[in-house]
PDB file of C-alpha atoms (C1' of nucleotides) in Angstrom:
ATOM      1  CA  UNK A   1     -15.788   9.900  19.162  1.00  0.00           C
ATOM      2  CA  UNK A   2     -12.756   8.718  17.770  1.00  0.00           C
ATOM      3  CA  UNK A   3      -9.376  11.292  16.532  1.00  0.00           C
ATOM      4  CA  UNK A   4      -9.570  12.312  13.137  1.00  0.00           C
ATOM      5  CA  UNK A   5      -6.566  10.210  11.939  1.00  0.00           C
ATOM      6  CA  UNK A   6      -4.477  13.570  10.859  1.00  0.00           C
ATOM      7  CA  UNK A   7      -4.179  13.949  14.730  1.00  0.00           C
ATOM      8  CA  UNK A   8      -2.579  10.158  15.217  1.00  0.00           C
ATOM      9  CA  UNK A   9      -0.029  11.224  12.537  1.00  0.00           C
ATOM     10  CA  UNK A  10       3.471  12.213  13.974  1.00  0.00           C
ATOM     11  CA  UNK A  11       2.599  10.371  17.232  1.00  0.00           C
ATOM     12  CA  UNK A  12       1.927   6.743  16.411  1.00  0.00           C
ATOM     13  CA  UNK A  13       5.809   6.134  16.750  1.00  0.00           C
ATOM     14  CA  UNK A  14       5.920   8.245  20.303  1.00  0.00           C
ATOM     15  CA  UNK A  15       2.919   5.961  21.435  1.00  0.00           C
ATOM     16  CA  UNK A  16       4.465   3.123  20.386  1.00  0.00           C
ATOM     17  CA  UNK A  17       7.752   3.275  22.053  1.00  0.00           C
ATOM     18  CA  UNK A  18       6.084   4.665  25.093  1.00  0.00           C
ATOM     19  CA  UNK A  19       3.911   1.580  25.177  1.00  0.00           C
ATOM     20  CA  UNK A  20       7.324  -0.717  24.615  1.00  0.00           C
ATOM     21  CA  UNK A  21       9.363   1.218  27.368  1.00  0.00           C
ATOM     22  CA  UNK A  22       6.269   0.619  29.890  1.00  0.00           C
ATOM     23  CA  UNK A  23       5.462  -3.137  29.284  1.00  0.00           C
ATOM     24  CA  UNK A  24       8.973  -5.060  28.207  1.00  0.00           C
ATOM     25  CA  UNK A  25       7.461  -6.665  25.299  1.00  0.00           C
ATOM     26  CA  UNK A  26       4.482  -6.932  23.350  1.00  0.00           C
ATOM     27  CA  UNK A  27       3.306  -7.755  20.154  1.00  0.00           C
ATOM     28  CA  UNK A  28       1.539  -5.618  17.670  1.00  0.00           C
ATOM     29  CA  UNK A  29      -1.994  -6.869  18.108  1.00  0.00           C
ATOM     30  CA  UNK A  30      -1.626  -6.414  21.483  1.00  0.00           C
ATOM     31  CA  UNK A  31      -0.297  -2.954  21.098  1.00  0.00           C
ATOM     32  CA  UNK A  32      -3.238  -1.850  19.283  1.00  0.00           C
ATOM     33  CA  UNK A  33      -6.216  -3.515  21.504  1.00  0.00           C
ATOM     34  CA  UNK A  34      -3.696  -2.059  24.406  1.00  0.00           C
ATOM     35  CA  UNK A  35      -3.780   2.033  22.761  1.00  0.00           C
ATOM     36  CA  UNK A  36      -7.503   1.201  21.957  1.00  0.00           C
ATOM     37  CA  UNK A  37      -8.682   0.388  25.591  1.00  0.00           C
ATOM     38  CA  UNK A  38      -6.409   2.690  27.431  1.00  0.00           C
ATOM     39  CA  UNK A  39      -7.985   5.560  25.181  1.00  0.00           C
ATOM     40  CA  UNK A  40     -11.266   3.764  25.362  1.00  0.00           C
ATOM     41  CA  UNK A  41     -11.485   3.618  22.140  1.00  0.00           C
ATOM     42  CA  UNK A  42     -10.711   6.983  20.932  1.00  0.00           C
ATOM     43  CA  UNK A  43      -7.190   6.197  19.123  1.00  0.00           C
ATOM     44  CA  UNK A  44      -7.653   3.259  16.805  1.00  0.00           C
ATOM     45  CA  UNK A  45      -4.313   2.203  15.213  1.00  0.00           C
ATOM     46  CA  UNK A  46      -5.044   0.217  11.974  1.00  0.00           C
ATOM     47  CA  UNK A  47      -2.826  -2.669  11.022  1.00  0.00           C
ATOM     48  CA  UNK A  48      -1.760  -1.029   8.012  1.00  0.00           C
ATOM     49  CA  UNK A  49      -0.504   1.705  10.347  1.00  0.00           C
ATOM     50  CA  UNK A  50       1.255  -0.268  12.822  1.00  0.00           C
ATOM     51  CA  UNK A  51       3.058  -2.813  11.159  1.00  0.00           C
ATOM     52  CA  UNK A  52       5.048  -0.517   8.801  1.00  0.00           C
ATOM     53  CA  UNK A  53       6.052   1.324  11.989  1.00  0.00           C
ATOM     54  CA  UNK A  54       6.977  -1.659  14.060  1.00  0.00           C
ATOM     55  CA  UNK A  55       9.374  -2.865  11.003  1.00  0.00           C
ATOM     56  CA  UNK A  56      10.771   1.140  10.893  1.00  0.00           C
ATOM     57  CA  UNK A  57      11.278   0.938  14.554  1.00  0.00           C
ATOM     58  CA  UNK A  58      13.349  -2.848  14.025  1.00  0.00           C
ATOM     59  CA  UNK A  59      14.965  -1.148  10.622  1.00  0.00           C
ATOM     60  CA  UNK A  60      16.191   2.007  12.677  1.00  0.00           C
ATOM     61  CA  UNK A  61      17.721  -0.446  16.135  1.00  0.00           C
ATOM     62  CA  UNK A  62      15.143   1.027  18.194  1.00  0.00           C
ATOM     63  CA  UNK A  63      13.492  -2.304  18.798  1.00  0.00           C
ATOM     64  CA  UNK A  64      14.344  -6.253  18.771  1.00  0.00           C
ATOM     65  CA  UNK A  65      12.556  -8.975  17.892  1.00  0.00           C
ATOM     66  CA  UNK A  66      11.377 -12.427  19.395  1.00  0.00           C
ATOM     67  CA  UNK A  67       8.897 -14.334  17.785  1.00  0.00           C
ATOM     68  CA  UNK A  68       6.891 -17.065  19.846  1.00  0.00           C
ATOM     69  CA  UNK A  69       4.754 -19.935  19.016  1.00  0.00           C
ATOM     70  CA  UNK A  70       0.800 -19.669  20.707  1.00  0.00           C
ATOM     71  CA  UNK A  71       0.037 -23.243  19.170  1.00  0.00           C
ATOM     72  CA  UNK A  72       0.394 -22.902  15.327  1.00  0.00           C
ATOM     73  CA  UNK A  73       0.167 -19.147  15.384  1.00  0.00           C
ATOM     74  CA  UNK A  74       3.007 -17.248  15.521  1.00  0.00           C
ATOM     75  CA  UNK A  75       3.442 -14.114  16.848  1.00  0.00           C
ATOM     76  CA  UNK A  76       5.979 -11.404  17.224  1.00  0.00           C
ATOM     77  CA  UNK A  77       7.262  -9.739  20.052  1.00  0.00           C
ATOM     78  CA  UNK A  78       8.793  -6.101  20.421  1.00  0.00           C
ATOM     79  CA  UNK A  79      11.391  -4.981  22.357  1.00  0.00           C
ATOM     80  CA  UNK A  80      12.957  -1.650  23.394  1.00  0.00           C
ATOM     81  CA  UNK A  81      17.025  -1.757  22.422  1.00  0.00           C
ATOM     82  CA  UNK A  82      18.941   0.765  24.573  1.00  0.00           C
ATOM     83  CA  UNK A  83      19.301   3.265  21.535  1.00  0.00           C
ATOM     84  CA  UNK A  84      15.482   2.634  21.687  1.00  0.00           C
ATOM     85  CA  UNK A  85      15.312   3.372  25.610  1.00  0.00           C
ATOM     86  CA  UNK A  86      17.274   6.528  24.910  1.00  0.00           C
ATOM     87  CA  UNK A  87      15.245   7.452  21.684  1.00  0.00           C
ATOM     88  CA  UNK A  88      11.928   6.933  23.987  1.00  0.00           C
ATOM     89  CA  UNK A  89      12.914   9.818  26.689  1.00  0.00           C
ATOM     90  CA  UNK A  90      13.745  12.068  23.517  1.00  0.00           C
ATOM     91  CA  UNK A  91      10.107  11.102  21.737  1.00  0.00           C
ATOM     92  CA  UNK A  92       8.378  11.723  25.214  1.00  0.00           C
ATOM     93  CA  UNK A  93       9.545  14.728  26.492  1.00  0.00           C
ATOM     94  CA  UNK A  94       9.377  15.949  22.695  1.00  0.00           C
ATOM     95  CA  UNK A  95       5.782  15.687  22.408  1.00  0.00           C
ATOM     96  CA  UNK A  96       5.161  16.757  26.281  1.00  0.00           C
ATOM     97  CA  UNK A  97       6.880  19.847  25.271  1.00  0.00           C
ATOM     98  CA  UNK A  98       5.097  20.335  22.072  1.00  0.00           C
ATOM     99  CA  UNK A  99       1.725  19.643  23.648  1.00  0.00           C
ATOM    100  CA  UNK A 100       2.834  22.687  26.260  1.00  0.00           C
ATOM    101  CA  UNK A 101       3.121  24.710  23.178  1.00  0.00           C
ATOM    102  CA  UNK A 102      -0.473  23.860  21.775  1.00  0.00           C
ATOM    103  CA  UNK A 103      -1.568  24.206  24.793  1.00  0.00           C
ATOM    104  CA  UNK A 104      -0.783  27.970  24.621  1.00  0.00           C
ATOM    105  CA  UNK A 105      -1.250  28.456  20.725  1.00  0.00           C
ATOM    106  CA  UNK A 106      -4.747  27.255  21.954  1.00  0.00           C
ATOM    107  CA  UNK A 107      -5.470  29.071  24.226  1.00  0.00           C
ATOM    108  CA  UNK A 108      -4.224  32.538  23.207  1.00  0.00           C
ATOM    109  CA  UNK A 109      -7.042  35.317  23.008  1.00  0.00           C
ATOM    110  CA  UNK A 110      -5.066  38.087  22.581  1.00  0.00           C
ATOM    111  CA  UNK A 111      -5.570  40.109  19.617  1.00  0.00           C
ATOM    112  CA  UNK A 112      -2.201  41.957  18.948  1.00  0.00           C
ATOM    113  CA  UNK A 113      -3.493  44.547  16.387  1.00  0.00           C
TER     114      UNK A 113
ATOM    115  CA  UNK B   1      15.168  23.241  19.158  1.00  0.00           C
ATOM    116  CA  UNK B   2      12.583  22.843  16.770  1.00  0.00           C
ATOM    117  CA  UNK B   3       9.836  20.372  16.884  1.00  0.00           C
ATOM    118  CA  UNK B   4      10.598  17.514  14.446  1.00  0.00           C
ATOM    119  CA  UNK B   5       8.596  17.747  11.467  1.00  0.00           C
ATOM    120  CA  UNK B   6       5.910  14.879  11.832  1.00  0.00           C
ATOM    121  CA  UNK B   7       4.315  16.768  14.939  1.00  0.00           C
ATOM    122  CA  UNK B   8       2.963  19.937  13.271  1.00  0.00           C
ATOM    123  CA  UNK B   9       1.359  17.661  10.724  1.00  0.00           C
ATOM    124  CA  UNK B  10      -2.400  17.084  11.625  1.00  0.00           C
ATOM    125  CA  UNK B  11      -2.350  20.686  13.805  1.00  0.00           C
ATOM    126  CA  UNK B  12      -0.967  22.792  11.229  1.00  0.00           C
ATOM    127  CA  UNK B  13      -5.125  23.467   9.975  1.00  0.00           C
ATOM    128  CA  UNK B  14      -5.866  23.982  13.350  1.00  0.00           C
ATOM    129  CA  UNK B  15      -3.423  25.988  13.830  1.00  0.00           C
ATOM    130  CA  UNK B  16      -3.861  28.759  11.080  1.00  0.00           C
ATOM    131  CA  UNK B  17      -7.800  28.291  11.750  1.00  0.00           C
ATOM    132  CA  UNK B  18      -7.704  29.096  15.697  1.00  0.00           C
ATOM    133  CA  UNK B  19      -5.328  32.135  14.823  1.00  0.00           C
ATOM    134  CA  UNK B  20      -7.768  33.450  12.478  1.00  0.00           C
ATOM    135  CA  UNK B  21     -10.573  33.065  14.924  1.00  0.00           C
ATOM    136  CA  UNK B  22      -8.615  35.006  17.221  1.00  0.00           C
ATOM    137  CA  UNK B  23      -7.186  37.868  14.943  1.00  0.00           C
ATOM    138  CA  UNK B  24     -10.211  38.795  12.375  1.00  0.00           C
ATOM    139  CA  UNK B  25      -7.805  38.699   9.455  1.00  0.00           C
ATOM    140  CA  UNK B  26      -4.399  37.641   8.717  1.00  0.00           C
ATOM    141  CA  UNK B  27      -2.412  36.917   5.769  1.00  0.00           C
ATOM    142  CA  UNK B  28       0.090  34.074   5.045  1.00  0.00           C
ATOM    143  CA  UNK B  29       3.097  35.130   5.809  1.00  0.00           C
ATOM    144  CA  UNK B  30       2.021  36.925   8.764  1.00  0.00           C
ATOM    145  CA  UNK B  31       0.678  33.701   9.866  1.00  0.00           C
ATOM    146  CA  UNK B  32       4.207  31.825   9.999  1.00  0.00           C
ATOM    147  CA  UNK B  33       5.769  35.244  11.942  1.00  0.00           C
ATOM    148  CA  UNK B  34       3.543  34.950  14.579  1.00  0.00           C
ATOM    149  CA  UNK B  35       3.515  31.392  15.085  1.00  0.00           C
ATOM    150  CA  UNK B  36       7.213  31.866  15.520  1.00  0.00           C
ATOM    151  CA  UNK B  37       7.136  34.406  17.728  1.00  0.00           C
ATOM    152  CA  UNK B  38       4.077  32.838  19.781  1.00  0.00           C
ATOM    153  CA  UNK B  39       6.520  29.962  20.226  1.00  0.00           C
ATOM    154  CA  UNK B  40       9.605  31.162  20.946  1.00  0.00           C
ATOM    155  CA  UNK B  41      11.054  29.543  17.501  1.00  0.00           C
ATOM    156  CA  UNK B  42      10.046  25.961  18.350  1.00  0.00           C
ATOM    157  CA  UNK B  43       7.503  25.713  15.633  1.00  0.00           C
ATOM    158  CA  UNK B  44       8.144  27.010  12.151  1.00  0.00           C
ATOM    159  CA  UNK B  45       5.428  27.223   9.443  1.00  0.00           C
ATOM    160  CA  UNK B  46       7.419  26.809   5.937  1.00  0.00           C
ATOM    161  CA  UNK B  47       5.145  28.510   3.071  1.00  0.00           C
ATOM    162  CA  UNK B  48       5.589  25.039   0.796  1.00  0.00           C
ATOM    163  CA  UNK B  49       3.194  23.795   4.024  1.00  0.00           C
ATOM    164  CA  UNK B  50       0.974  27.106   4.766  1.00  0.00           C
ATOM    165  CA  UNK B  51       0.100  27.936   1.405  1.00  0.00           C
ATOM    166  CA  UNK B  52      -1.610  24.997  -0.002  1.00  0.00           C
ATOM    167  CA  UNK B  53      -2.829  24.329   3.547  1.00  0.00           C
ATOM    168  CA  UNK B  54      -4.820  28.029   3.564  1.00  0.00           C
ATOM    169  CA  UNK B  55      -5.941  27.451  -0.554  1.00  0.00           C
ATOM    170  CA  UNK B  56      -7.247  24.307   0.940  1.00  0.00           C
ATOM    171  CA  UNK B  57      -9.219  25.996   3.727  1.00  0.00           C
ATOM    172  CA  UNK B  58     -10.639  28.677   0.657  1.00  0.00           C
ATOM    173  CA  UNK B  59     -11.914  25.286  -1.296  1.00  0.00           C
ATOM    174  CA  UNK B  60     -13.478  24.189   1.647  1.00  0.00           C
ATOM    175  CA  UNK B  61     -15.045  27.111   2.051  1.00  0.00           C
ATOM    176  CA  UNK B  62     -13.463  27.900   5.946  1.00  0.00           C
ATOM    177  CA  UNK B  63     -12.416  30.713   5.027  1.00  0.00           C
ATOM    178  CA  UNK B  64     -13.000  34.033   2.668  1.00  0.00           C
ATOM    179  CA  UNK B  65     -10.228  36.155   0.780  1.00  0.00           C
ATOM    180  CA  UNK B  66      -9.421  39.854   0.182  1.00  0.00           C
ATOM    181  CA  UNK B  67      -6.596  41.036  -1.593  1.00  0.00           C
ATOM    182  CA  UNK B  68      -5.092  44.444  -0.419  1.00  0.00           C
ATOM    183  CA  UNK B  69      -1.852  46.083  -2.258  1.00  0.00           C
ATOM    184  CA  UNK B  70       0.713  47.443   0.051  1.00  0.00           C
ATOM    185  CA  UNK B  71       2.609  49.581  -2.622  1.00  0.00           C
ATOM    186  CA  UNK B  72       2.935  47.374  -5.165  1.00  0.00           C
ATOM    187  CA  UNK B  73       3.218  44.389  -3.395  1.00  0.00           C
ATOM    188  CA  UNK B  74       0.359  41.816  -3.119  1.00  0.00           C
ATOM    189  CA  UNK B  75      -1.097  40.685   0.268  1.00  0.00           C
ATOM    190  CA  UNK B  76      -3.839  38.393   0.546  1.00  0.00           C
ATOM    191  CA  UNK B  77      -5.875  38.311   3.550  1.00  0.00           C
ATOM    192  CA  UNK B  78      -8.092  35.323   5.294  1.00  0.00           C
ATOM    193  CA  UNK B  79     -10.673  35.555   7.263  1.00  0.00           C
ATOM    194  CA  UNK B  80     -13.094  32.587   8.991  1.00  0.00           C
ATOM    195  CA  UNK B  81     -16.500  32.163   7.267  1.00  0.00           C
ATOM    196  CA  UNK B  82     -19.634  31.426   9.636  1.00  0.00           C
ATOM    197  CA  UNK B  83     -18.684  27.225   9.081  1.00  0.00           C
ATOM    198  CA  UNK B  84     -14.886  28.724   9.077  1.00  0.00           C
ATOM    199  CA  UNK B  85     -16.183  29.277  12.760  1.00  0.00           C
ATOM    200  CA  UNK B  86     -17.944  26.530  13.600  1.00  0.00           C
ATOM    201  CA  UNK B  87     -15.420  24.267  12.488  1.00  0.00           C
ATOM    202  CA  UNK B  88     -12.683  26.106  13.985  1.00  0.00           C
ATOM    203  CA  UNK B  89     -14.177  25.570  17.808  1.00  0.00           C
ATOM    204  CA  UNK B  90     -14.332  21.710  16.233  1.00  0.00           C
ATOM    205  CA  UNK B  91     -11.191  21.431  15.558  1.00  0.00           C
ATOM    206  CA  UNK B  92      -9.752  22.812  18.633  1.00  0.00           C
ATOM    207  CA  UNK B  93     -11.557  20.676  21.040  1.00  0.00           C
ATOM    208  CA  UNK B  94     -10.307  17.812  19.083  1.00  0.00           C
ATOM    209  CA  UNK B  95      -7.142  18.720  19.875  1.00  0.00           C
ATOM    210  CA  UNK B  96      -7.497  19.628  23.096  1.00  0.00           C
ATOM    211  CA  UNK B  97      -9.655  16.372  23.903  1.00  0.00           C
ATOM    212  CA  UNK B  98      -6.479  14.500  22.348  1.00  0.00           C
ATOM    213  CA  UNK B  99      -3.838  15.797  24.027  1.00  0.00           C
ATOM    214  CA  UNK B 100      -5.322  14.930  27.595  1.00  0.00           C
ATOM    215  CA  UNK B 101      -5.254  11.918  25.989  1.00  0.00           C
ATOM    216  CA  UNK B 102      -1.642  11.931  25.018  1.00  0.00           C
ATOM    217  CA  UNK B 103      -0.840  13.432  28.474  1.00  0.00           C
ATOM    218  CA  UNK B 104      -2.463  10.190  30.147  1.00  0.00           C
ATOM    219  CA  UNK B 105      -0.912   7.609  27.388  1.00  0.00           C
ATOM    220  CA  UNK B 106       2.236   9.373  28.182  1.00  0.00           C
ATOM    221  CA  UNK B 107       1.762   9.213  31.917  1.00  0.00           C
ATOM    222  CA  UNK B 108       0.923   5.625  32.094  1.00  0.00           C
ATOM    223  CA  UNK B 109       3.552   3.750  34.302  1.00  0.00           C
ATOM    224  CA  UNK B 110       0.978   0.861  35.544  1.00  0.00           C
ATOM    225  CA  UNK B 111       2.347  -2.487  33.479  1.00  0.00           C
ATOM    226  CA  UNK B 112      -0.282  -4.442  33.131  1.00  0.00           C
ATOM    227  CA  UNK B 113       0.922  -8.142  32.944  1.00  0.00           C
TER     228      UNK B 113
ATOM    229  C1'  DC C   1     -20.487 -28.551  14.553  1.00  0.00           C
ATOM    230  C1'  DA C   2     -20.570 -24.911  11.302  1.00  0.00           C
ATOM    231  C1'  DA C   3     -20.084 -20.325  10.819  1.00  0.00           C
ATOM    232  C1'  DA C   4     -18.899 -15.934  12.517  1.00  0.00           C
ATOM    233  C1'  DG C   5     -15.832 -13.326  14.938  1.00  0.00           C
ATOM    234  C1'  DA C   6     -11.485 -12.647  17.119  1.00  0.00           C
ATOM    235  C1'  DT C   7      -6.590 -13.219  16.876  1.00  0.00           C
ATOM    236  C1'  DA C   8      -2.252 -12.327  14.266  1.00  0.00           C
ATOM    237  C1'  DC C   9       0.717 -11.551  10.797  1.00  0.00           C
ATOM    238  C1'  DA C  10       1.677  -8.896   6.295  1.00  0.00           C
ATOM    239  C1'  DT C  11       1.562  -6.062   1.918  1.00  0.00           C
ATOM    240  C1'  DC C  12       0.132  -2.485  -1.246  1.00  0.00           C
ATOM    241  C1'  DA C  13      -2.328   1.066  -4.190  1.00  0.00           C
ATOM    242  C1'  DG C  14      -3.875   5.395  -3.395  1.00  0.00           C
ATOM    243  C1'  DA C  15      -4.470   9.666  -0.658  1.00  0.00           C
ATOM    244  C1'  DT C  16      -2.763  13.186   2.093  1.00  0.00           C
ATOM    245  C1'  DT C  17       0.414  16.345   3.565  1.00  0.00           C
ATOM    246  C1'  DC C  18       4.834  17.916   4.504  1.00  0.00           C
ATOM    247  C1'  DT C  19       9.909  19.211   2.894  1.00  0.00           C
ATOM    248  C1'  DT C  20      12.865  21.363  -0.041  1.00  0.00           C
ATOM    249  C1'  DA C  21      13.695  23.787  -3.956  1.00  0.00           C
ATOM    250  C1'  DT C  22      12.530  26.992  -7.185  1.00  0.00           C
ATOM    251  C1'  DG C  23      10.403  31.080  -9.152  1.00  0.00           C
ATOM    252  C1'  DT C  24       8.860  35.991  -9.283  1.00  0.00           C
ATOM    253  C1'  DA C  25       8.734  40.537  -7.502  1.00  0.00           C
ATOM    254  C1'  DT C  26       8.979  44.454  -4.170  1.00  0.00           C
ATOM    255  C1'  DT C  27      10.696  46.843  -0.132  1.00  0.00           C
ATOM    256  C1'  DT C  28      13.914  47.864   3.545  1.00  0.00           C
ATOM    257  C1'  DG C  29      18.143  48.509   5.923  1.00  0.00           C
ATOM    258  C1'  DA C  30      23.198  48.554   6.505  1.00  0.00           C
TER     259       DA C  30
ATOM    260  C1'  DT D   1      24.003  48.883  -3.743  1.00  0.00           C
ATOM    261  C1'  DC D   2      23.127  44.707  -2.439  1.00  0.00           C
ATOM    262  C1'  DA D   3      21.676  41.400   0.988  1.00  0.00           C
ATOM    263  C1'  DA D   4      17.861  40.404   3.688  1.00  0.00           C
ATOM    264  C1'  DA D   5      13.164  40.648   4.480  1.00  0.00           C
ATOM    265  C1'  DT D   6       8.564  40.675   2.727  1.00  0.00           C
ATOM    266  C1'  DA D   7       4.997  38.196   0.025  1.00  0.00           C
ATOM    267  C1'  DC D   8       2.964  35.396  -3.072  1.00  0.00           C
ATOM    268  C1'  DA D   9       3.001  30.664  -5.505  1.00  0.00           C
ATOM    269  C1'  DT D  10       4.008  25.918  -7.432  1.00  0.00           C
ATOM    270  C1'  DA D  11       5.941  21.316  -7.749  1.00  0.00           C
ATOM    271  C1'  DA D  12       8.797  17.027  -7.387  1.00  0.00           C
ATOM    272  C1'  DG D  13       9.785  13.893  -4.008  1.00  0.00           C
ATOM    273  C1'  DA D  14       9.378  11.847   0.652  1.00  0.00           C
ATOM    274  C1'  DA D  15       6.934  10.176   4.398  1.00  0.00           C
ATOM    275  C1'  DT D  16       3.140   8.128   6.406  1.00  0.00           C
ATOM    276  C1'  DC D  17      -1.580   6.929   6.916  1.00  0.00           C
ATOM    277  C1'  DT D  18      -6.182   4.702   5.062  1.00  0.00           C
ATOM    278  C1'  DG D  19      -8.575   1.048   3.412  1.00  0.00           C
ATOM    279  C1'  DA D  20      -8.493  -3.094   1.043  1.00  0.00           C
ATOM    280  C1'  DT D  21      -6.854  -7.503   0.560  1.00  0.00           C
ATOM    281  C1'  DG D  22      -4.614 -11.843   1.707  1.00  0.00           C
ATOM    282  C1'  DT D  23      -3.483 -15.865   4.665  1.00  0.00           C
ATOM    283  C1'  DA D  24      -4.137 -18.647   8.576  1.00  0.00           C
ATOM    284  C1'  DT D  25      -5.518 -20.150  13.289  1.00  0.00           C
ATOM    285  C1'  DC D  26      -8.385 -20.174  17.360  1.00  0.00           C
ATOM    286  C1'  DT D  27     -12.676 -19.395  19.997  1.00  0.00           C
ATOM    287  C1'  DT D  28     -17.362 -18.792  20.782  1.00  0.00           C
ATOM    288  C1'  DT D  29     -22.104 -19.485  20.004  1.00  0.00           C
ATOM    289  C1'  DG D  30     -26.549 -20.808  18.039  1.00  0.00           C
TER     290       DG D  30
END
DNA sequence: CAAAGATACATCAGATTCTTATGTATTTGA
DNA sequence: TCAAATACATAAGAATCTGATGTATCTTTG
């Protein structure tokens, strides 16, 4: 089973950072075969997802950029900045809070007539 | 606070659909009173988002109409169809599949390297 | 060793869905 | 009486994802 995609929306940035904040660097492939495993295979981020929201993250300071050689093929590392460390805790406990709300909108079986 | 914007999108249908399941029949406005209320202000249903959102659910045939006059004034209830139903218990497994999922992505200290 | 698949980046048209504003009209409360 | 609340609706614009496409390199396998 995999998410309908309407769900990812809203939290692909959250993930993202979360990801960046827990492993120094990595680069977008990597994030995406990372969210893909670790959710065994339930969340699939698409390319034409991530990318966009990699260069949104770099746009906004919330992430740097290093890009490295692996033979002739380059690839680009990500970075949390501090504004992107601080932005992370925000994101987090954001969506941990939200999800605390669902959680209850969920489960509610009261009928207030 | 209020949740920022981009997380009610994707649980906004699942939303209106799992309070309908619980309350028989409701009507729009209603519906963005008591999700305010049910969380304490934190997430606020604008009717530029519920309306089309509930005409949406009519097309798809989730859910059935009556129209009741209070006085003069129109109200227009909505109430889950038998696949209204069905997709409803859908929907909110989803979710409830994908936050545990959030929860652990969340939770995940372990840096793999 | 050729071809398929995986790795790795990127962009973009189109679709979806929300925000914000606007519009209309009635009812209630200070 | 007049602002706020109730109650519907639409629509332009913004944001963000899907799915396709493009380029190029590296690895695996028959």
């Amino acid at each position: 089973m995999i998410y309908s995609s309407e769900l990812i929306k809203g939290t692909l940035k959250t993930i993202v950072l979360k990801l960046l904040a827990d492993n120094k660097k990595m680069y977008g492939y990597e994030i995406t075969q990372r969210v893909k495993e670790l959710t065994l295979d339930k969340i699939q981020i698409t390319e034409g997802a991530l990318y966009p929201t990699l260069h949104a993250l770099e746009d906004d300071g919330l992430v740097t950029t290093e890009t490295e050689y692996i033979g002739k093929r380059v690839r680009k590392y990500y970075s949390l900045s501090p504004s992107g460390k601080t932005k992370t805790k925000e994101k987090v406990s954001e969506l941990a809070d939200f999800m605390e709300t669902m959680k209850f909108l969920l489960d509610i079986k009261t009928k207030t007539v």
